[in-house]
Short mmCIF file of C-alpha atoms and ligand atoms in Angstrom, two decimals:
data_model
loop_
_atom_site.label_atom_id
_atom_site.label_comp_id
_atom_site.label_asym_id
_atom_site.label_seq_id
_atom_site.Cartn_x
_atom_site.Cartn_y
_atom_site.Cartn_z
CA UNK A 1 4.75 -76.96 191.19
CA UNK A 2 4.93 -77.29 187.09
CA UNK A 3 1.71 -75.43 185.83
CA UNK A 4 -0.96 -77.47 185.81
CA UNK A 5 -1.99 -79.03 181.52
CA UNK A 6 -5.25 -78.58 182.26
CA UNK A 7 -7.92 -77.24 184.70
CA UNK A 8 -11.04 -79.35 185.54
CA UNK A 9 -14.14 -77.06 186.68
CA UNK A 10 -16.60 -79.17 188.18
CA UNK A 11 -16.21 -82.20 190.60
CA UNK A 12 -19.36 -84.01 190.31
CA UNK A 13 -19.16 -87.66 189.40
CA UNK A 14 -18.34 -86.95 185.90
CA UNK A 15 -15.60 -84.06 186.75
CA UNK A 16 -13.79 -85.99 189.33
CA UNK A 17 -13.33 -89.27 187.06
CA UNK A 18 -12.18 -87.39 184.06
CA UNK A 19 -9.74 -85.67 186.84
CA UNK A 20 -8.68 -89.37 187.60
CA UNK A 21 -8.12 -90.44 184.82
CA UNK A 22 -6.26 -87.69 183.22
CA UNK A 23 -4.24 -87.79 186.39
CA UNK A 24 -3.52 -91.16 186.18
CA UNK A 25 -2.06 -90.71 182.67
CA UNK A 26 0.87 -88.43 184.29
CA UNK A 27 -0.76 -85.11 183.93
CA UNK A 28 -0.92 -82.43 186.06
CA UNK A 29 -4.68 -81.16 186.55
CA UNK A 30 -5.97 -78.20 188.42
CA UNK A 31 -9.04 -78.55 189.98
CA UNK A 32 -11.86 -76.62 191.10
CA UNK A 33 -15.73 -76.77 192.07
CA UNK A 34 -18.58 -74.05 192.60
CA UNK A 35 -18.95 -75.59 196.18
CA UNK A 36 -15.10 -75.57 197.79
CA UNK A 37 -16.26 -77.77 200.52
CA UNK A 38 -15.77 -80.65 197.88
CA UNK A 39 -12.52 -80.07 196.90
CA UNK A 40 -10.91 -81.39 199.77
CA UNK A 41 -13.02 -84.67 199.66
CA UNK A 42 -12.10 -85.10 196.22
CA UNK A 43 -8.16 -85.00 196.69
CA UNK A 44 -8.74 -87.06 200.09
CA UNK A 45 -10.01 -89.87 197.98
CA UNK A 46 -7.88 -89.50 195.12
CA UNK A 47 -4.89 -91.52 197.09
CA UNK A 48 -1.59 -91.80 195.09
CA UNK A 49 -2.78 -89.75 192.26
CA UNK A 50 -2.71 -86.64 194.41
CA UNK A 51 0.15 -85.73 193.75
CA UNK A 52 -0.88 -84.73 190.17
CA UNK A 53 -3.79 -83.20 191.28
CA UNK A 54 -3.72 -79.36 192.25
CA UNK A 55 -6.36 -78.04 194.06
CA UNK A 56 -7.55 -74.50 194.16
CA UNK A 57 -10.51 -72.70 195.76
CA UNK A 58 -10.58 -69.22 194.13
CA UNK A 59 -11.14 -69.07 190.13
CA UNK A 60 -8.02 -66.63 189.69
CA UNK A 61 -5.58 -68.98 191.71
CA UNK A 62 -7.32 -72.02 189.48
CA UNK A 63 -6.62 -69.68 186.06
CA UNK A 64 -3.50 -68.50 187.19
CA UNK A 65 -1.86 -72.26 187.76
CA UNK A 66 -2.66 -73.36 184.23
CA UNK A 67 0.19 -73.57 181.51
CA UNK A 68 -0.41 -71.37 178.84
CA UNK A 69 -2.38 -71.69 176.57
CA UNK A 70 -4.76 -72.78 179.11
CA UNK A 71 -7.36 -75.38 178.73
CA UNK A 72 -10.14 -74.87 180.93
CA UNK A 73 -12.38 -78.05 181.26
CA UNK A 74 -16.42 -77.63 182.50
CA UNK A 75 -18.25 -80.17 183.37
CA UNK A 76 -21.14 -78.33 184.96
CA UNK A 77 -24.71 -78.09 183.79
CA UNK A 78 -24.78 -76.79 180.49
CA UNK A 79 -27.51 -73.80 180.62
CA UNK A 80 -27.18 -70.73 182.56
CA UNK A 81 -24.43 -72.32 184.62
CA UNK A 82 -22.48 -72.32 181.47
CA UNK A 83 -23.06 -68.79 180.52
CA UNK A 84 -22.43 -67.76 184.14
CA UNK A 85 -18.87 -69.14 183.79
CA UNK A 86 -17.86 -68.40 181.12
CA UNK A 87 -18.62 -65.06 181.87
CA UNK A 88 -16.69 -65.18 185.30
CA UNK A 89 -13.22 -66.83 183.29
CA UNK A 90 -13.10 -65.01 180.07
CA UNK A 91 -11.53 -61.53 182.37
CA UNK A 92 -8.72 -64.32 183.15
CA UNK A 93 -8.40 -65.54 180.13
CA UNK A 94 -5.60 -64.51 177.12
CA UNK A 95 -5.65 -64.76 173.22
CA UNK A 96 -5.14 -68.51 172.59
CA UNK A 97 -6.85 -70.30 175.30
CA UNK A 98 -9.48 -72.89 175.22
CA UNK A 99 -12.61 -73.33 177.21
CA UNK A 100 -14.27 -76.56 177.20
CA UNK A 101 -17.97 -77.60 177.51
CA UNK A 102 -17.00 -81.60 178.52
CA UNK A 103 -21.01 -81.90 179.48
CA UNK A 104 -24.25 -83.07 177.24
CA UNK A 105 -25.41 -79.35 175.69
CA UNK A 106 -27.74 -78.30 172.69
CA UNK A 107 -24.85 -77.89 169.97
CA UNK A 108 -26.60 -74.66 168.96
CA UNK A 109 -25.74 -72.90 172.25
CA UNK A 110 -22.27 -74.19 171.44
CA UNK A 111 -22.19 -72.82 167.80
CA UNK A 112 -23.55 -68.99 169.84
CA UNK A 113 -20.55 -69.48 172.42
CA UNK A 114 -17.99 -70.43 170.45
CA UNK A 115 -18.91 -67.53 167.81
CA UNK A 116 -19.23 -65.11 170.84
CA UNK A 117 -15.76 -65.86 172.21
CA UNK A 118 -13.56 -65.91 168.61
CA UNK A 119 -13.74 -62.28 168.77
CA UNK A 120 -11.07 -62.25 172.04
CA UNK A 121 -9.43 -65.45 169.93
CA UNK A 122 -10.70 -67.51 173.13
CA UNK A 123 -11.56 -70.96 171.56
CA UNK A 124 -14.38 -73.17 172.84
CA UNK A 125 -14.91 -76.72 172.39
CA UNK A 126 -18.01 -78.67 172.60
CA UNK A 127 -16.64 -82.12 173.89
CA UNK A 128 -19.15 -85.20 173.51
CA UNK A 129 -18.10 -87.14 176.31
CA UNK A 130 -20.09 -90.86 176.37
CA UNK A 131 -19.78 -93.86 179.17
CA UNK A 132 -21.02 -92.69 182.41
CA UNK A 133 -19.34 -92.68 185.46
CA UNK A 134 -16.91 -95.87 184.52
CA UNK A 135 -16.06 -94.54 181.18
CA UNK A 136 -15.01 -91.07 182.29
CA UNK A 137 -12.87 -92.48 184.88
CA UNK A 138 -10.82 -95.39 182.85
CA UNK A 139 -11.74 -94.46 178.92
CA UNK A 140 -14.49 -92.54 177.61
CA UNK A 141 -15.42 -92.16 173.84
CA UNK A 142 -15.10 -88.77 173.03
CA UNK A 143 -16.37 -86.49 170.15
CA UNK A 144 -14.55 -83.24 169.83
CA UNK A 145 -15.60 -80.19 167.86
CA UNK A 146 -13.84 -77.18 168.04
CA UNK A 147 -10.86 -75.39 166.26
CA UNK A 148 -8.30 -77.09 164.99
CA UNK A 149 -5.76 -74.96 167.25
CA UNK A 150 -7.83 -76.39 170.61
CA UNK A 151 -7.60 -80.16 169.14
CA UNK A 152 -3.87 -79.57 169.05
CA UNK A 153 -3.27 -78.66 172.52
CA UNK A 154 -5.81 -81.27 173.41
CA UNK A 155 -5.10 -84.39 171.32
CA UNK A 156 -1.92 -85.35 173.82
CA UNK A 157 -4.69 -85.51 177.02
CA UNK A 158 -7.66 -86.91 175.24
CA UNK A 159 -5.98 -89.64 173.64
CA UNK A 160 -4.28 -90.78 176.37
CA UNK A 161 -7.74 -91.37 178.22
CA UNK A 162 -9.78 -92.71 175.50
CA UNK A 163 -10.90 -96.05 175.37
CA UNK A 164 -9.04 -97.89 173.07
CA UNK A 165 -9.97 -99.97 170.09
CA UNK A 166 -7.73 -102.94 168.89
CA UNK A 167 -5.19 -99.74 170.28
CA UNK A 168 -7.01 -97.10 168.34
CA UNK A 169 -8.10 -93.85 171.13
CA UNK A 170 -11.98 -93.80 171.00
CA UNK A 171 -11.70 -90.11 170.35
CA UNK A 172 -11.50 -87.60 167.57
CA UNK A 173 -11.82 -83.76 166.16
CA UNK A 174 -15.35 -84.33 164.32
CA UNK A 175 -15.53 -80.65 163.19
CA UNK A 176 -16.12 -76.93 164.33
CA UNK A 177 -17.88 -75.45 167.49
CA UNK A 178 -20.92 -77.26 167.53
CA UNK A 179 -19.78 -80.86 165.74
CA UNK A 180 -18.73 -82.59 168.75
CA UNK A 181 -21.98 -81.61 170.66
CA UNK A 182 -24.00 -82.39 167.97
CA UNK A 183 -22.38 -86.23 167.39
CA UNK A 184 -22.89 -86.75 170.88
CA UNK A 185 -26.61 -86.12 171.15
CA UNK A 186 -26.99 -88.22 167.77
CA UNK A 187 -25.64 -90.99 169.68
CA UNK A 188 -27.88 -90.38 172.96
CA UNK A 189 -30.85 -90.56 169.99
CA UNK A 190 -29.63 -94.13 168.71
CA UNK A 191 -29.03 -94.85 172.67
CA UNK A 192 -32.52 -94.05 173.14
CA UNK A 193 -33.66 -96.25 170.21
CA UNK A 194 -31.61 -99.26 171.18
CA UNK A 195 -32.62 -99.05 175.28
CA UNK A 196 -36.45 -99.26 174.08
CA UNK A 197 -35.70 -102.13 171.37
CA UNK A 198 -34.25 -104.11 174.10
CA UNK A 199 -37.19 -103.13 176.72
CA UNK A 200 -39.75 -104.05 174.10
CA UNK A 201 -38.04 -107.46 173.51
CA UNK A 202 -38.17 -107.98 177.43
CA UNK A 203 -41.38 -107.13 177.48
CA UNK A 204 -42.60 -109.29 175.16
CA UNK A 205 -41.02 -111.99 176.30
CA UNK A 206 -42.16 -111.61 179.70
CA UNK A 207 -46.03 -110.48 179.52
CA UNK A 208 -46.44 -112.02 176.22
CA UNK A 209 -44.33 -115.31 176.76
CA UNK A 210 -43.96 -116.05 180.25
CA UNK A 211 -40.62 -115.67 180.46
CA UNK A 212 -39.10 -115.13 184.19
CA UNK A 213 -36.06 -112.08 184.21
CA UNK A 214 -33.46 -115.01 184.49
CA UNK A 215 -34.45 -116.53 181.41
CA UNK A 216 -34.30 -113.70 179.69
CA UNK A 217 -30.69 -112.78 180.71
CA UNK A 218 -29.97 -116.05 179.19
CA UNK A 219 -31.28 -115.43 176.17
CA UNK A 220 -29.66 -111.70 176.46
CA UNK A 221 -26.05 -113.30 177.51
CA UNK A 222 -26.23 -115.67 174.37
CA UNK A 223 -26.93 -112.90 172.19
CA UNK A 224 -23.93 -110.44 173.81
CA UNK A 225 -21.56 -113.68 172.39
CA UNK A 226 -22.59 -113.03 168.82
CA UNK A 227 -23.48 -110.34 166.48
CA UNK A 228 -25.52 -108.52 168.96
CA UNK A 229 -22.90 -107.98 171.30
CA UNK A 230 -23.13 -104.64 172.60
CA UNK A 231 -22.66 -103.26 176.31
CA UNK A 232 -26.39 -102.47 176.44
CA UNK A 233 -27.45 -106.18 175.76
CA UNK A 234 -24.76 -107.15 178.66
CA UNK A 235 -25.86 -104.90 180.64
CA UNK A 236 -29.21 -106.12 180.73
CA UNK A 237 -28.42 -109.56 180.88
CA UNK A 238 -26.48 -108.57 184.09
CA UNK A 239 -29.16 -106.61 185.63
CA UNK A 240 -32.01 -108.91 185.00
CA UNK A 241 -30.17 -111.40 187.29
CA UNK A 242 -30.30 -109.47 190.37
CA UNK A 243 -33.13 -109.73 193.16
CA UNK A 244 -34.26 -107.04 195.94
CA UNK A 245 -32.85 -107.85 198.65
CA UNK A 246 -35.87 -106.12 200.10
CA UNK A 247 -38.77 -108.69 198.90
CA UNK A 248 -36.65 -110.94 196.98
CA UNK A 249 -38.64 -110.26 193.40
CA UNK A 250 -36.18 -109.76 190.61
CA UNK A 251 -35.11 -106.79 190.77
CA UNK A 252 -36.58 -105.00 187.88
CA UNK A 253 -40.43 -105.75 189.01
CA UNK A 254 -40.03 -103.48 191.85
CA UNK A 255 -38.90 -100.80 189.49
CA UNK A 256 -41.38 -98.15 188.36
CA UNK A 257 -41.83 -98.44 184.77
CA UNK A 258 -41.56 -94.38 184.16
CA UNK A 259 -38.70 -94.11 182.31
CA UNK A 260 -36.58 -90.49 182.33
CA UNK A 261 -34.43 -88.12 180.21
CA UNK A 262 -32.88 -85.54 180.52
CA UNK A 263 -33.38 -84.18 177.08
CA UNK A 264 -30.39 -85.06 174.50
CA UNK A 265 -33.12 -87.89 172.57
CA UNK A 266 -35.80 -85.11 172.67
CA UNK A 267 -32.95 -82.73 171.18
CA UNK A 268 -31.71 -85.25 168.16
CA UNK A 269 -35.76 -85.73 167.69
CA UNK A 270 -35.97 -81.83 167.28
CA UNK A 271 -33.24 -81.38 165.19
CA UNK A 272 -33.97 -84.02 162.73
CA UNK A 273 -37.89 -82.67 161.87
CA UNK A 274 -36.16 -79.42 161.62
CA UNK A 275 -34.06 -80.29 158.77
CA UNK A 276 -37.05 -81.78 157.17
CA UNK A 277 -35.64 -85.41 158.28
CA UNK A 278 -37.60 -87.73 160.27
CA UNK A 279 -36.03 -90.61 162.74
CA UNK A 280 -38.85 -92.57 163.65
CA UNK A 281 -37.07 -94.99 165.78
CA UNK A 282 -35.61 -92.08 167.92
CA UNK A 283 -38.81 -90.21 167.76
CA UNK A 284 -40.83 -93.15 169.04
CA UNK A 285 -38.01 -94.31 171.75
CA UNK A 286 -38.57 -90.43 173.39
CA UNK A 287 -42.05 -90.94 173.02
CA UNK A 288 -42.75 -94.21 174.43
CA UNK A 289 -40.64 -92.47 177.49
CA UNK A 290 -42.67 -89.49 178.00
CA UNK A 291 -45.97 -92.20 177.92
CA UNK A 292 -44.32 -94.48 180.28
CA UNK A 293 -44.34 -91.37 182.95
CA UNK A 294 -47.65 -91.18 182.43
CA UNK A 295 -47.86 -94.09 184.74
CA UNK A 296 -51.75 -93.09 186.43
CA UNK A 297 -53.15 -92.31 183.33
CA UNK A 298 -51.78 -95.66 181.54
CA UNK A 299 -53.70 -97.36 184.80
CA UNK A 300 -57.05 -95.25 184.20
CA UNK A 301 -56.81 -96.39 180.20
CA UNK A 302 -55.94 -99.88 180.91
CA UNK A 303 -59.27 -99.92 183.33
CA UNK A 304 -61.04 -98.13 180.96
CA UNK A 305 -59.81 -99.88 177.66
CA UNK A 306 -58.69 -103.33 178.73
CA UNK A 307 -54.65 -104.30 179.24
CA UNK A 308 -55.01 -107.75 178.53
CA UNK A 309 -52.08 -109.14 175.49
CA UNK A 310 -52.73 -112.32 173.89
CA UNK A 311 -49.91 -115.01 174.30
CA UNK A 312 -47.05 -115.26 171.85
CA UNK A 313 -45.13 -117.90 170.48
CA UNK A 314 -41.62 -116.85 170.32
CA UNK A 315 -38.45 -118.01 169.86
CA UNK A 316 -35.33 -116.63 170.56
CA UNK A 317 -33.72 -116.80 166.77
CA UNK A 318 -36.62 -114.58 165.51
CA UNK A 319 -36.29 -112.41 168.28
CA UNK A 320 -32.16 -111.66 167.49
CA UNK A 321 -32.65 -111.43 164.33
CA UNK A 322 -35.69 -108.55 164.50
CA UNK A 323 -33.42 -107.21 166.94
CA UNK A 324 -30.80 -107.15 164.42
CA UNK A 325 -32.93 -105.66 162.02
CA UNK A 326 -33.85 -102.91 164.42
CA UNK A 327 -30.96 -101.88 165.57
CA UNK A 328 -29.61 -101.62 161.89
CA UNK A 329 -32.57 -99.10 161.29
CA UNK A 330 -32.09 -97.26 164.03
CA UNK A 331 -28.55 -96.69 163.61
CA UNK A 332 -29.14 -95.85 160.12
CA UNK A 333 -31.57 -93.08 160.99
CA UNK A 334 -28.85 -91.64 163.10
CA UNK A 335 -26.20 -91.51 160.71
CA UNK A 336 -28.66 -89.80 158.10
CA UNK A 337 -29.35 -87.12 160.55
CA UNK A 338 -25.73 -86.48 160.95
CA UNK A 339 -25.15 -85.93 157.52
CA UNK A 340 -27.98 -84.06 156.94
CA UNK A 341 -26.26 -81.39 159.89
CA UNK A 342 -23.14 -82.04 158.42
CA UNK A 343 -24.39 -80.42 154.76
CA UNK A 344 -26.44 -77.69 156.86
CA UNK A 345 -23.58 -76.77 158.59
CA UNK A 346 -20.64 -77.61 156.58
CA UNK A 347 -19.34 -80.00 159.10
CA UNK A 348 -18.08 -82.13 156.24
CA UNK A 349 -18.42 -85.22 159.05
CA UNK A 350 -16.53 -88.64 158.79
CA UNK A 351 -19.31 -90.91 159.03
CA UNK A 352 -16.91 -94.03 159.30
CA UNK A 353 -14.36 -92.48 162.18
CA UNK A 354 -17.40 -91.71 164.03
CA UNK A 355 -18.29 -95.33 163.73
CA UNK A 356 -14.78 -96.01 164.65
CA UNK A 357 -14.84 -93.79 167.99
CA UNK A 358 -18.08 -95.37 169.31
CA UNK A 359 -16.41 -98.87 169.14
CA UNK A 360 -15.18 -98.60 172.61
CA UNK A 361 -16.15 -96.27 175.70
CA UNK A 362 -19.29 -95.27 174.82
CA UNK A 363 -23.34 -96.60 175.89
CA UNK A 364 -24.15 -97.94 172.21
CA UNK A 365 -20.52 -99.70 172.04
CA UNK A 366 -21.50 -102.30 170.06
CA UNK A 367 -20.10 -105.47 167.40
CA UNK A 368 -22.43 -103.53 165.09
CA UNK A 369 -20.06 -100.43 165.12
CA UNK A 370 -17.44 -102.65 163.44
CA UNK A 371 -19.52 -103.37 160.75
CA UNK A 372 -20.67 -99.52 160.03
CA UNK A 373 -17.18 -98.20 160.16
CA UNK A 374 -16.33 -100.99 157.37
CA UNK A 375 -19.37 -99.85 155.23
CA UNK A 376 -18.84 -96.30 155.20
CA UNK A 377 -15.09 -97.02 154.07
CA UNK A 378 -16.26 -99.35 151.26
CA UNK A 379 -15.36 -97.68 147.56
CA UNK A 380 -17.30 -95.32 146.49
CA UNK A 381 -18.07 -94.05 149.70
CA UNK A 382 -22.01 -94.63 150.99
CA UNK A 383 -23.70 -92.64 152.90
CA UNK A 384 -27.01 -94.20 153.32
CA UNK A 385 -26.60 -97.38 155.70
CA UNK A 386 -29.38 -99.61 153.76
CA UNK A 387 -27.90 -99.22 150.67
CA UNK A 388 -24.14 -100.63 151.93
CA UNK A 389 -23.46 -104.03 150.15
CA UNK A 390 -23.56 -105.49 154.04
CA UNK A 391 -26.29 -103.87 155.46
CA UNK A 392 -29.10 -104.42 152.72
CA UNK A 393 -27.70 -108.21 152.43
CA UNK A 394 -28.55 -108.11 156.66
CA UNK A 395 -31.56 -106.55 156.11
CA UNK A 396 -32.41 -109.10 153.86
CA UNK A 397 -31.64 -111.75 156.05
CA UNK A 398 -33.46 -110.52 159.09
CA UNK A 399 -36.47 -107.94 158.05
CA UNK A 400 -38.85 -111.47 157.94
CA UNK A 401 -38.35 -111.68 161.80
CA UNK A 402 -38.67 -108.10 162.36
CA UNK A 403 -41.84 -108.15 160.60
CA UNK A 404 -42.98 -111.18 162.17
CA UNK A 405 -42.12 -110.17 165.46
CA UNK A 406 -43.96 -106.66 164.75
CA UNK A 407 -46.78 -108.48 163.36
CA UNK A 408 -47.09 -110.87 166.39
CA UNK A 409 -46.94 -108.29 168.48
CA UNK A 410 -49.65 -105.78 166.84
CA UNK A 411 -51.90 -108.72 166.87
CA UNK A 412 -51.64 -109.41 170.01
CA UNK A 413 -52.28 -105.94 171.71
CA UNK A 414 -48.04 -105.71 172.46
CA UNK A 415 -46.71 -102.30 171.90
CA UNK A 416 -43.83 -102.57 170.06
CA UNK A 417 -43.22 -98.26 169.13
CA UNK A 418 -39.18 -98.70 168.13
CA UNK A 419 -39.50 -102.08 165.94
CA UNK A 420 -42.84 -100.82 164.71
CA UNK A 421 -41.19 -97.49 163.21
CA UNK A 422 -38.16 -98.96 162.16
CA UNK A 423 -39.83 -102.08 160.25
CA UNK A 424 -42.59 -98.72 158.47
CA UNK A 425 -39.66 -96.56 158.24
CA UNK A 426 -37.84 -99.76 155.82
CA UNK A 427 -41.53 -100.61 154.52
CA UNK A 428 -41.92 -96.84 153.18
CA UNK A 429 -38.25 -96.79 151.52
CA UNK A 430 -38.89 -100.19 149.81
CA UNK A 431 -41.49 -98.40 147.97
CA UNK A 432 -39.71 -96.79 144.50
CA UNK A 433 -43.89 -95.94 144.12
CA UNK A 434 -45.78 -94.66 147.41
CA UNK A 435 -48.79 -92.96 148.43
CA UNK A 436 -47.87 -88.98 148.44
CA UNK A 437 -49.26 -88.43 145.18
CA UNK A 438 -52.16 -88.18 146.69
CA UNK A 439 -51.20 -86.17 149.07
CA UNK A 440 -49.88 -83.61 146.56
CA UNK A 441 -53.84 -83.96 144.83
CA UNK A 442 -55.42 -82.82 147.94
CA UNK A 443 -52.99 -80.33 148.49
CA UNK A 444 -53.70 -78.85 144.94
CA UNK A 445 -57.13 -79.27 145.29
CA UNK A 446 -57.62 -77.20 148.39
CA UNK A 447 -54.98 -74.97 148.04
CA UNK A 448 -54.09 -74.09 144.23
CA UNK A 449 -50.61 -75.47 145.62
CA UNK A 450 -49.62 -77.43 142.12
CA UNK A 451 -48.01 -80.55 141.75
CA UNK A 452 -44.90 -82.53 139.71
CA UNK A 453 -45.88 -84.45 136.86
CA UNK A 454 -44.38 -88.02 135.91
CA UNK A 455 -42.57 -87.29 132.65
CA UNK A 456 -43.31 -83.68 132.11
CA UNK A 457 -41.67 -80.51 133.07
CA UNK A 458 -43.22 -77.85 135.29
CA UNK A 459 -46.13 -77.08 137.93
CA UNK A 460 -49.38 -78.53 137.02
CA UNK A 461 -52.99 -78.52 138.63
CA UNK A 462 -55.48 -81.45 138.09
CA UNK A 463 -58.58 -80.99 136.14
CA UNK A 464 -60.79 -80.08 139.54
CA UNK A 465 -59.20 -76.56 138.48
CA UNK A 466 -60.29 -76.56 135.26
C1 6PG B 1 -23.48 -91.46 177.73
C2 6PG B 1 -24.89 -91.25 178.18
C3 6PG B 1 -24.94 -90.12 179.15
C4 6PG B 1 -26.25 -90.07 179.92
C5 6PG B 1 -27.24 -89.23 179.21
C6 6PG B 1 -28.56 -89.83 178.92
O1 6PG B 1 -23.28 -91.46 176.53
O2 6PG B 1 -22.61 -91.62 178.59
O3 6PG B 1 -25.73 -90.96 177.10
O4 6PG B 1 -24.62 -88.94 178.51
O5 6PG B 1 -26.73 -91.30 180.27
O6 6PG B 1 -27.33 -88.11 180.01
O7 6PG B 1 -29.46 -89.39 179.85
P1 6PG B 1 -31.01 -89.52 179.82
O8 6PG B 1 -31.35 -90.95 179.58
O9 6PG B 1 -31.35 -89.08 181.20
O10 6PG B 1 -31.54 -88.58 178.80
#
């Protein structure tokens, strides 16, 4: 056999469809896994597209088969696992090669590997890959960060299974080591946001309206026509629509409402506070997980406290449109937190090809994207979402219904965490003259700690140090 392009470490769900589907663009793939049992599974299924598909049960015969320079892909757990491989490869290894991390891992770790492993000129590439199962096996979006060297021998494999845009590959070289990483788990935080925008808009509809599931996917299935077309809305217009076939509820009420996560919205959260940025409609969307698996103590406080909501009146316009408004904020958050890492870091990050690459492929695919990618490219170049001639016409247009919506639900003992901090978040912007200068006189008061002054030059003190 021709030496294999690339080598694939790691045949789990994610593994094996990226294996497909780079097979099924004509290229040869090696193929391994930590448990060899699997391996011959995986090549049974694979049917025709065996024959590009080399399997091999020992790392040296897997390392060995590779064309040079070799491109070894991961997708394994990205903690110790990680470490522990790249430790057992880098011995096989030569000046030149590329190891890839294809799974969801804290950038930093990526920034430490990739630093670790320039010394032998071994290159390693944090790949952002986004769309689950479906996405990695017929077009992913894809956010690479690495050296420009590794995006060279990679560009020919990752662009030919991307998803496409209008014919565009949903894939690009974002930056250095930890860029790619780093984009990705920005988009799981906006993911997060959106998933709890749309849960809170169910849930109003449904405990505060009376709305049955199916109704609701209508009203979700009408929206995924217009503006608010996005594969999350679809997708839960689809799944509201199924029934157990157990009891024959809809499906979702015999769902425990604890939701989980594996960590990449908790990381973006992190992150953000660290470089004295906040993203309140990320930061809320991880917290109003970690309360919903608090499931018995959310019974004991509803005994305790009361549960019951007061009835809404809602209609379906308002709703889109504070959804609109949301999901605006919520993007914009992320993209602020990006370029604050992009400054810390000297990423230098293309805000608008990033929109671009999450077009297609990825969770928050959305019509949305479209309209990002064309603000960041309007003359002179924007940074801040809001402020884009589109965006703060939008906002304009649909901040009423976010507010009502927010207000409707506050009133009516709804919790509404996402929309809430996305409509305060826009509330505390708005105002050219807030509240911190008080904070900065009790700060000087019991601490000496001095303040600015409007007009004057300097550190001052108020007169309760005189
Ligand atoms: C994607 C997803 C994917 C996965 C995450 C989120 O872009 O394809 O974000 O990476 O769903 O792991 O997982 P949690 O919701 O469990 O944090």
């Amino acid at each position: 056999m021709s030496k294999a392009q690339i080598g694939i470490y790691g045949l789990g769900t994610m593994g094996s469809a990226l294996a497909l589907n780079i097979a099924e663009k004509g290229f040869d793939v090696a193929v391994t896994n930590r448990e060899t049992e699997w391996i011959a599974d995986f090549i049974a299924e694979a049917g025709d597209l065996a024959r590009n598909l080399h399997p091999f049960e020992r790392l040296e015969d897997f390392v060995a088969n590779l064309a040079t320079p070799r491109v070894v892909l991961f997708m394994i757990p990205s903690g110790k696992p990680m470490d522990q491989m790249i430790e057992a490869v880098v011995p096989l290894l030569s000046p030149g090669d590329t190891i890839i991390d294809a799974g969801n891992a804290d950038f930093h770790r990526t920034r430490e590997r990739a630093a670790a492993l320039a010394g032998q000129d071994i290159h390693f590439v944090g790949l952002g890959v986004s769309g689950g199962e479906n996405g990695a096996r017929h077009g992913p979006s894809m956010m690479v960060g690495g050296t420009d060297h590794s995006w060279q021998q990679l560009k020919p494999v990752l662009e030919a299974i991307a998803a496409r845009h209008e014919g565009v590959p949903c894939v690009a070289h974002l930056g250095p080591d930890g860029a790619g990483h780093f984009v990705k788990t920005v988009h799981n935080g906006i993911e997060y946001a959106d998933m709890q925008m749309i849960a809170e808009i169910y849930g109003l509809l449904r405990n505060g309206a009376a709305w049955t599931p199916a109704e609701i996917s209508g009203l979700f299935a009408e929206w995924d026509k217009g503006p608010l077309k996005s594969y999350l809305i679809e997708i839960t217009a689809e799944i509201l629509r199924f029934h157990d076939p157990e009891t024959g509820h809809p499906m979702v009420d015999v769902i425990k409402d604890a939701a989980g996560q594996k960590g990449t919205g908790r990381w973006t959260v992190v992150e953000a506070v660290r470089m004295g940025q906040s993203a309140s409609t990320i930061e809320a969307a991880v917290g109003a997980r970690s309360w919903s698996s608090e499931k018995e103590t959310r019974q004991t406080v509803q005994a305790r406290l009361g549960g019951a909501r007061e009835a809404l009146e809602l209609d379906g316009a308002t709703l889109a449109d504070a959804m609109m408004a949301a999901r605006v904020l919520g993007h914009a958050q992320g993209f602020r937190i990006l370029a604050a890492a992009s400054g810390e870091f000297g990423w230098q990050l293309d805000f608008a090809r990033i929109a671009e690459i999450w077009r297609a492929g990825c969770i928050i695919r959305s019509a949305l994207l479209d309209d990002i990618a064309r603000a960041f490219r309007e003359e002179p170049p924007q940074t801040e979402l809001i402020l884009s001639e589109a965006f703060s016409t939008r906002l304009g247009q649909t901040l009423p219904a976010l507010r009502r919506v927010v207000s409707a639900a506050v009133a009516g003992g709804h919790a509404v965490p996402v929309m809430a901090a996305a409509l305060q978040w826009v509330d505390t912007m708005r105002q050219g003259f807030g509240g911190a200068n008080v904070i900065q006189a009790q700060r000087d008061y019991f601490g000496h700690h001095g303040f600015e002054r409007l007009g004057q030059e300097g550190r001052h003190h108020g007169p309760w140090w005189a």
